[in-house]
């Protein structure tokens, strides 16, 4: 009886810790993408994959490569943390993708409304792909280590 209760308490503490990490991660993302920017004019670029085309064409290659990698990495922790918290076998990759798509569209919309950044399709796409990379890392580690 005691052992089961101990395991339940341990699992709850782990889940609470993961939720705190997710909240901190979300706060950091919001700070970087919205709060720590000076308002300006409303700008948007909804042409799909324009950053990748710039990389391929050699137009400011290092800048756009950094933008792409940054957006891939930005929400990858979300893709790792969400299934760690939910711990439901029915929680699939498309749940992670939908959640991060919603969050990313929210950020991009707020950037446009507030004039604090460039609202662009590429950011939403790269954020979603990055979260799926985090999900794959979670699944791989979970199979090996039973997170």
PDB file of C-alpha atoms in Angstrom:
ATOM      1  CA  UNK A   1       0.000   0.000   0.000  1.00  0.00           C
ATOM      2  CA  UNK A   2       2.745   2.415   0.946  1.00  0.00           C
ATOM      3  CA  UNK A   3       4.752   1.626  -2.162  1.00  0.00           C
ATOM      4  CA  UNK A   4       1.806   2.402  -4.452  1.00  0.00           C
ATOM      5  CA  UNK A   5       1.160   5.694  -2.667  1.00  0.00           C
ATOM      6  CA  UNK A   6       4.848   6.593  -2.906  1.00  0.00           C
ATOM      7  CA  UNK A   7       4.814   5.895  -6.651  1.00  0.00           C
ATOM      8  CA  UNK A   8       1.689   8.032  -7.112  1.00  0.00           C
ATOM      9  CA  UNK A   9       3.253  10.923  -5.200  1.00  0.00           C
ATOM     10  CA  UNK A  10       6.455  10.590  -7.200  1.00  0.00           C
ATOM     11  CA  UNK A  11       4.491  10.610 -10.497  1.00  0.00           C
ATOM     12  CA  UNK A  12       2.526  13.688  -9.376  1.00  0.00           C
ATOM     13  CA  UNK A  13       5.700  15.571  -8.442  1.00  0.00           C
ATOM     14  CA  UNK A  14       7.210  14.680 -11.813  1.00  0.00           C
ATOM     15  CA  UNK A  15       4.107  15.894 -13.659  1.00  0.00           C
ATOM     16  CA  UNK A  16       4.005  19.155 -11.677  1.00  0.00           C
ATOM     17  CA  UNK A  17       7.693  19.733 -12.424  1.00  0.00           C
ATOM     18  CA  UNK A  18       7.088  19.146 -16.145  1.00  0.00           C
ATOM     19  CA  UNK A  19       4.107  21.537 -16.138  1.00  0.00           C
ATOM     20  CA  UNK A  20       6.291  24.193 -14.492  1.00  0.00           C
ATOM     21  CA  UNK A  21       8.967  23.650 -17.159  1.00  0.00           C
ATOM     22  CA  UNK A  22       6.318  23.970 -19.889  1.00  0.00           C
ATOM     23  CA  UNK A  23       4.984  27.203 -18.370  1.00  0.00           C
ATOM     24  CA  UNK A  24       8.503  28.637 -18.132  1.00  0.00           C
ATOM     25  CA  UNK A  25       9.159  27.593 -21.734  1.00  0.00           C
ATOM     26  CA  UNK A  26       5.938  29.269 -22.924  1.00  0.00           C
ATOM     27  CA  UNK A  27       6.808  32.433 -20.996  1.00  0.00           C
ATOM     28  CA  UNK A  28      10.271  32.541 -22.581  1.00  0.00           C
ATOM     29  CA  UNK A  29       8.819  32.034 -26.074  1.00  0.00           C
ATOM     30  CA  UNK A  30       6.280  34.823 -25.524  1.00  0.00           C
ATOM     31  CA  UNK A  31       8.995  37.098 -24.175  1.00  0.00           C
ATOM     32  CA  UNK A  32      11.272  36.484 -27.157  1.00  0.00           C
ATOM     33  CA  UNK A  33       8.554  36.743 -29.802  1.00  0.00           C
ATOM     34  CA  UNK A  34       6.364  39.529 -28.412  1.00  0.00           C
ATOM     35  CA  UNK A  35       7.415  41.309 -25.249  1.00  0.00           C
ATOM     36  CA  UNK A  36      11.086  41.963 -26.014  1.00  0.00           C
ATOM     37  CA  UNK A  37      10.307  43.726 -29.299  1.00  0.00           C
ATOM     38  CA  UNK A  38       9.731  47.336 -30.141  1.00  0.00           C
ATOM     39  CA  UNK A  39       6.346  47.991 -31.742  1.00  0.00           C
ATOM     40  CA  UNK A  40       6.483  49.146 -35.327  1.00  0.00           C
ATOM     41  CA  UNK A  41       4.427  48.837 -38.436  1.00  0.00           C
ATOM     42  CA  UNK A  42       2.312  45.783 -39.168  1.00  0.00           C
ATOM     43  CA  UNK A  43       4.135  43.479 -41.547  1.00  0.00           C
ATOM     44  CA  UNK A  44       3.389  40.077 -42.991  1.00  0.00           C
ATOM     45  CA  UNK A  45       4.930  37.534 -45.372  1.00  0.00           C
ATOM     46  CA  UNK A  46       2.528  34.741 -46.141  1.00  0.00           C
ATOM     47  CA  UNK A  47       4.428  33.306 -49.109  1.00  0.00           C
ATOM     48  CA  UNK A  48       5.238  29.719 -48.126  1.00  0.00           C
ATOM     49  CA  UNK A  49       8.896  28.708 -47.809  1.00  0.00           C
ATOM     50  CA  UNK A  50      10.356  32.062 -48.838  1.00  0.00           C
ATOM     51  CA  UNK A  51      13.135  31.711 -46.245  1.00  0.00           C
ATOM     52  CA  UNK A  52      14.145  28.319 -47.645  1.00  0.00           C
ATOM     53  CA  UNK A  53      14.196  29.806 -51.147  1.00  0.00           C
ATOM     54  CA  UNK A  54      16.488  32.582 -49.886  1.00  0.00           C
ATOM     55  CA  UNK A  55      18.834  29.985 -48.372  1.00  0.00           C
ATOM     56  CA  UNK A  56      18.881  28.000 -51.620  1.00  0.00           C
ATOM     57  CA  UNK A  57      19.412  31.142 -53.713  1.00  0.00           C
ATOM     58  CA  UNK A  58      22.177  32.380 -51.423  1.00  0.00           C
ATOM     59  CA  UNK A  59      20.293  35.524 -50.348  1.00  0.00           C
ATOM     60  CA  UNK A  60      21.532  36.324 -46.843  1.00  0.00           C
ATOM     61  CA  UNK A  61      22.018  32.569 -46.409  1.00  0.00           C
ATOM     62  CA  UNK A  62      23.424  32.630 -42.877  1.00  0.00           C
ATOM     63  CA  UNK A  63      20.695  34.972 -41.606  1.00  0.00           C
ATOM     64  CA  UNK A  64      17.822  32.904 -42.998  1.00  0.00           C
ATOM     65  CA  UNK A  65      19.444  29.627 -41.978  1.00  0.00           C
ATOM     66  CA  UNK A  66      19.572  30.987 -38.425  1.00  0.00           C
ATOM     67  CA  UNK A  67      15.919  32.026 -38.644  1.00  0.00           C
ATOM     68  CA  UNK A  68      14.867  28.567 -39.806  1.00  0.00           C
ATOM     69  CA  UNK A  69      16.938  26.731 -37.190  1.00  0.00           C
ATOM     70  CA  UNK A  70      15.745  29.100 -34.466  1.00  0.00           C
ATOM     71  CA  UNK A  71      12.109  28.457 -35.326  1.00  0.00           C
ATOM     72  CA  UNK A  72      12.696  24.706 -35.487  1.00  0.00           C
ATOM     73  CA  UNK A  73      14.266  24.777 -32.027  1.00  0.00           C
ATOM     74  CA  UNK A  74      11.858  27.260 -30.445  1.00  0.00           C
ATOM     75  CA  UNK A  75       8.920  24.889 -29.988  1.00  0.00           C
ATOM     76  CA  UNK A  76      10.776  21.578 -29.931  1.00  0.00           C
ATOM     77  CA  UNK A  77      10.627  21.557 -26.094  1.00  0.00           C
ATOM     78  CA  UNK A  78       6.836  21.781 -26.391  1.00  0.00           C
ATOM     79  CA  UNK A  79       6.825  18.643 -28.538  1.00  0.00           C
ATOM     80  CA  UNK A  80       8.827  16.881 -25.833  1.00  0.00           C
ATOM     81  CA  UNK A  81       7.025  18.225 -22.769  1.00  0.00           C
ATOM     82  CA  UNK A  82       3.393  17.814 -23.877  1.00  0.00           C
ATOM     83  CA  UNK A  83       3.441  14.000 -24.173  1.00  0.00           C
ATOM     84  CA  UNK A  84       5.579  13.830 -21.019  1.00  0.00           C
ATOM     85  CA  UNK A  85       2.813  15.611 -19.124  1.00  0.00           C
ATOM     86  CA  UNK A  86      -0.219  13.988 -20.740  1.00  0.00           C
ATOM     87  CA  UNK A  87       1.103  10.397 -20.496  1.00  0.00           C
ATOM     88  CA  UNK A  88      -1.781   9.010 -22.529  1.00  0.00           C
ATOM     89  CA  UNK A  89      -1.194   6.419 -25.226  1.00  0.00           C
ATOM     90  CA  UNK A  90      -3.923   8.105 -27.279  1.00  0.00           C
ATOM     91  CA  UNK A  91      -1.862  11.333 -27.362  1.00  0.00           C
ATOM     92  CA  UNK A  92      -0.344  11.304 -30.838  1.00  0.00           C
ATOM     93  CA  UNK A  93       1.899  13.414 -33.021  1.00  0.00           C
ATOM     94  CA  UNK A  94      -1.073  15.249 -34.525  1.00  0.00           C
ATOM     95  CA  UNK A  95      -2.137  16.425 -31.064  1.00  0.00           C
ATOM     96  CA  UNK A  96       1.310  17.964 -30.628  1.00  0.00           C
ATOM     97  CA  UNK A  97       1.163  19.453 -34.135  1.00  0.00           C
ATOM     98  CA  UNK A  98      -2.314  20.937 -33.574  1.00  0.00           C
ATOM     99  CA  UNK A  99      -1.353  22.409 -30.196  1.00  0.00           C
ATOM    100  CA  UNK A 100       1.826  24.013 -31.489  1.00  0.00           C
ATOM    101  CA  UNK A 101       0.123  25.202 -34.683  1.00  0.00           C
ATOM    102  CA  UNK A 102      -2.469  26.970 -32.547  1.00  0.00           C
ATOM    103  CA  UNK A 103       0.206  28.500 -30.313  1.00  0.00           C
ATOM    104  CA  UNK A 104       2.360  29.552 -33.259  1.00  0.00           C
ATOM    105  CA  UNK A 105      -0.582  31.102 -35.138  1.00  0.00           C
ATOM    106  CA  UNK A 106      -1.461  32.976 -31.943  1.00  0.00           C
ATOM    107  CA  UNK A 107       2.090  34.361 -31.721  1.00  0.00           C
ATOM    108  CA  UNK A 108       2.193  35.359 -35.388  1.00  0.00           C
ATOM    109  CA  UNK A 109      -1.241  37.002 -35.175  1.00  0.00           C
ATOM    110  CA  UNK A 110      -0.206  38.948 -32.083  1.00  0.00           C
ATOM    111  CA  UNK A 111       3.005  40.020 -33.816  1.00  0.00           C
ATOM    112  CA  UNK A 112       0.921  41.424 -36.656  1.00  0.00           C
ATOM    113  CA  UNK A 113      -1.671  43.107 -34.416  1.00  0.00           C
ATOM    114  CA  UNK A 114       0.953  44.697 -32.161  1.00  0.00           C
ATOM    115  CA  UNK A 115       3.501  45.404 -34.912  1.00  0.00           C
ATOM    116  CA  UNK A 116       6.110  43.448 -32.930  1.00  0.00           C
ATOM    117  CA  UNK A 117       7.572  41.317 -35.665  1.00  0.00           C
ATOM    118  CA  UNK A 118       6.902  39.882 -39.072  1.00  0.00           C
ATOM    119  CA  UNK A 119       3.873  37.608 -39.284  1.00  0.00           C
ATOM    120  CA  UNK A 120       4.895  34.790 -41.589  1.00  0.00           C
ATOM    121  CA  UNK A 121       3.821  31.356 -42.724  1.00  0.00           C
ATOM    122  CA  UNK A 122       7.372  29.987 -42.518  1.00  0.00           C
ATOM    123  CA  UNK A 123       7.531  30.577 -38.754  1.00  0.00           C
ATOM    124  CA  UNK A 124       4.316  28.625 -38.187  1.00  0.00           C
ATOM    125  CA  UNK A 125       5.528  25.765 -40.378  1.00  0.00           C
ATOM    126  CA  UNK A 126       9.001  25.623 -38.816  1.00  0.00           C
ATOM    127  CA  UNK A 127       7.581  25.819 -35.277  1.00  0.00           C
ATOM    128  CA  UNK A 128       5.262  22.885 -36.012  1.00  0.00           C
ATOM    129  CA  UNK A 129       8.076  20.817 -37.534  1.00  0.00           C
ATOM    130  CA  UNK A 130      10.274  21.660 -34.534  1.00  0.00           C
ATOM    131  CA  UNK A 131       7.600  20.472 -32.123  1.00  0.00           C
ATOM    132  CA  UNK A 132       7.346  17.213 -34.057  1.00  0.00           C
ATOM    133  CA  UNK A 133      11.110  16.804 -33.745  1.00  0.00           C
ATOM    134  CA  UNK A 134      10.680  17.208 -29.972  1.00  0.00           C
ATOM    135  CA  UNK A 135       7.896  14.623 -30.064  1.00  0.00           C
ATOM    136  CA  UNK A 136      10.121  12.132 -31.928  1.00  0.00           C
ATOM    137  CA  UNK A 137      12.883  12.689 -29.362  1.00  0.00           C
ATOM    138  CA  UNK A 138      10.375  12.060 -26.558  1.00  0.00           C
ATOM    139  CA  UNK A 139       9.068   8.862 -28.167  1.00  0.00           C
ATOM    140  CA  UNK A 140      12.582   7.578 -28.831  1.00  0.00           C
ATOM    141  CA  UNK A 141      13.763   8.255 -25.277  1.00  0.00           C
ATOM    142  CA  UNK A 142      10.526   6.916 -23.816  1.00  0.00           C
ATOM    143  CA  UNK A 143      10.972   3.592 -25.622  1.00  0.00           C
ATOM    144  CA  UNK A 144      14.526   3.276 -24.370  1.00  0.00           C
ATOM    145  CA  UNK A 145      14.265   4.690 -20.865  1.00  0.00           C
ATOM    146  CA  UNK A 146      10.524   4.606 -20.032  1.00  0.00           C
ATOM    147  CA  UNK A 147      10.254   8.291 -19.180  1.00  0.00           C
TER     148      UNK A 147
END
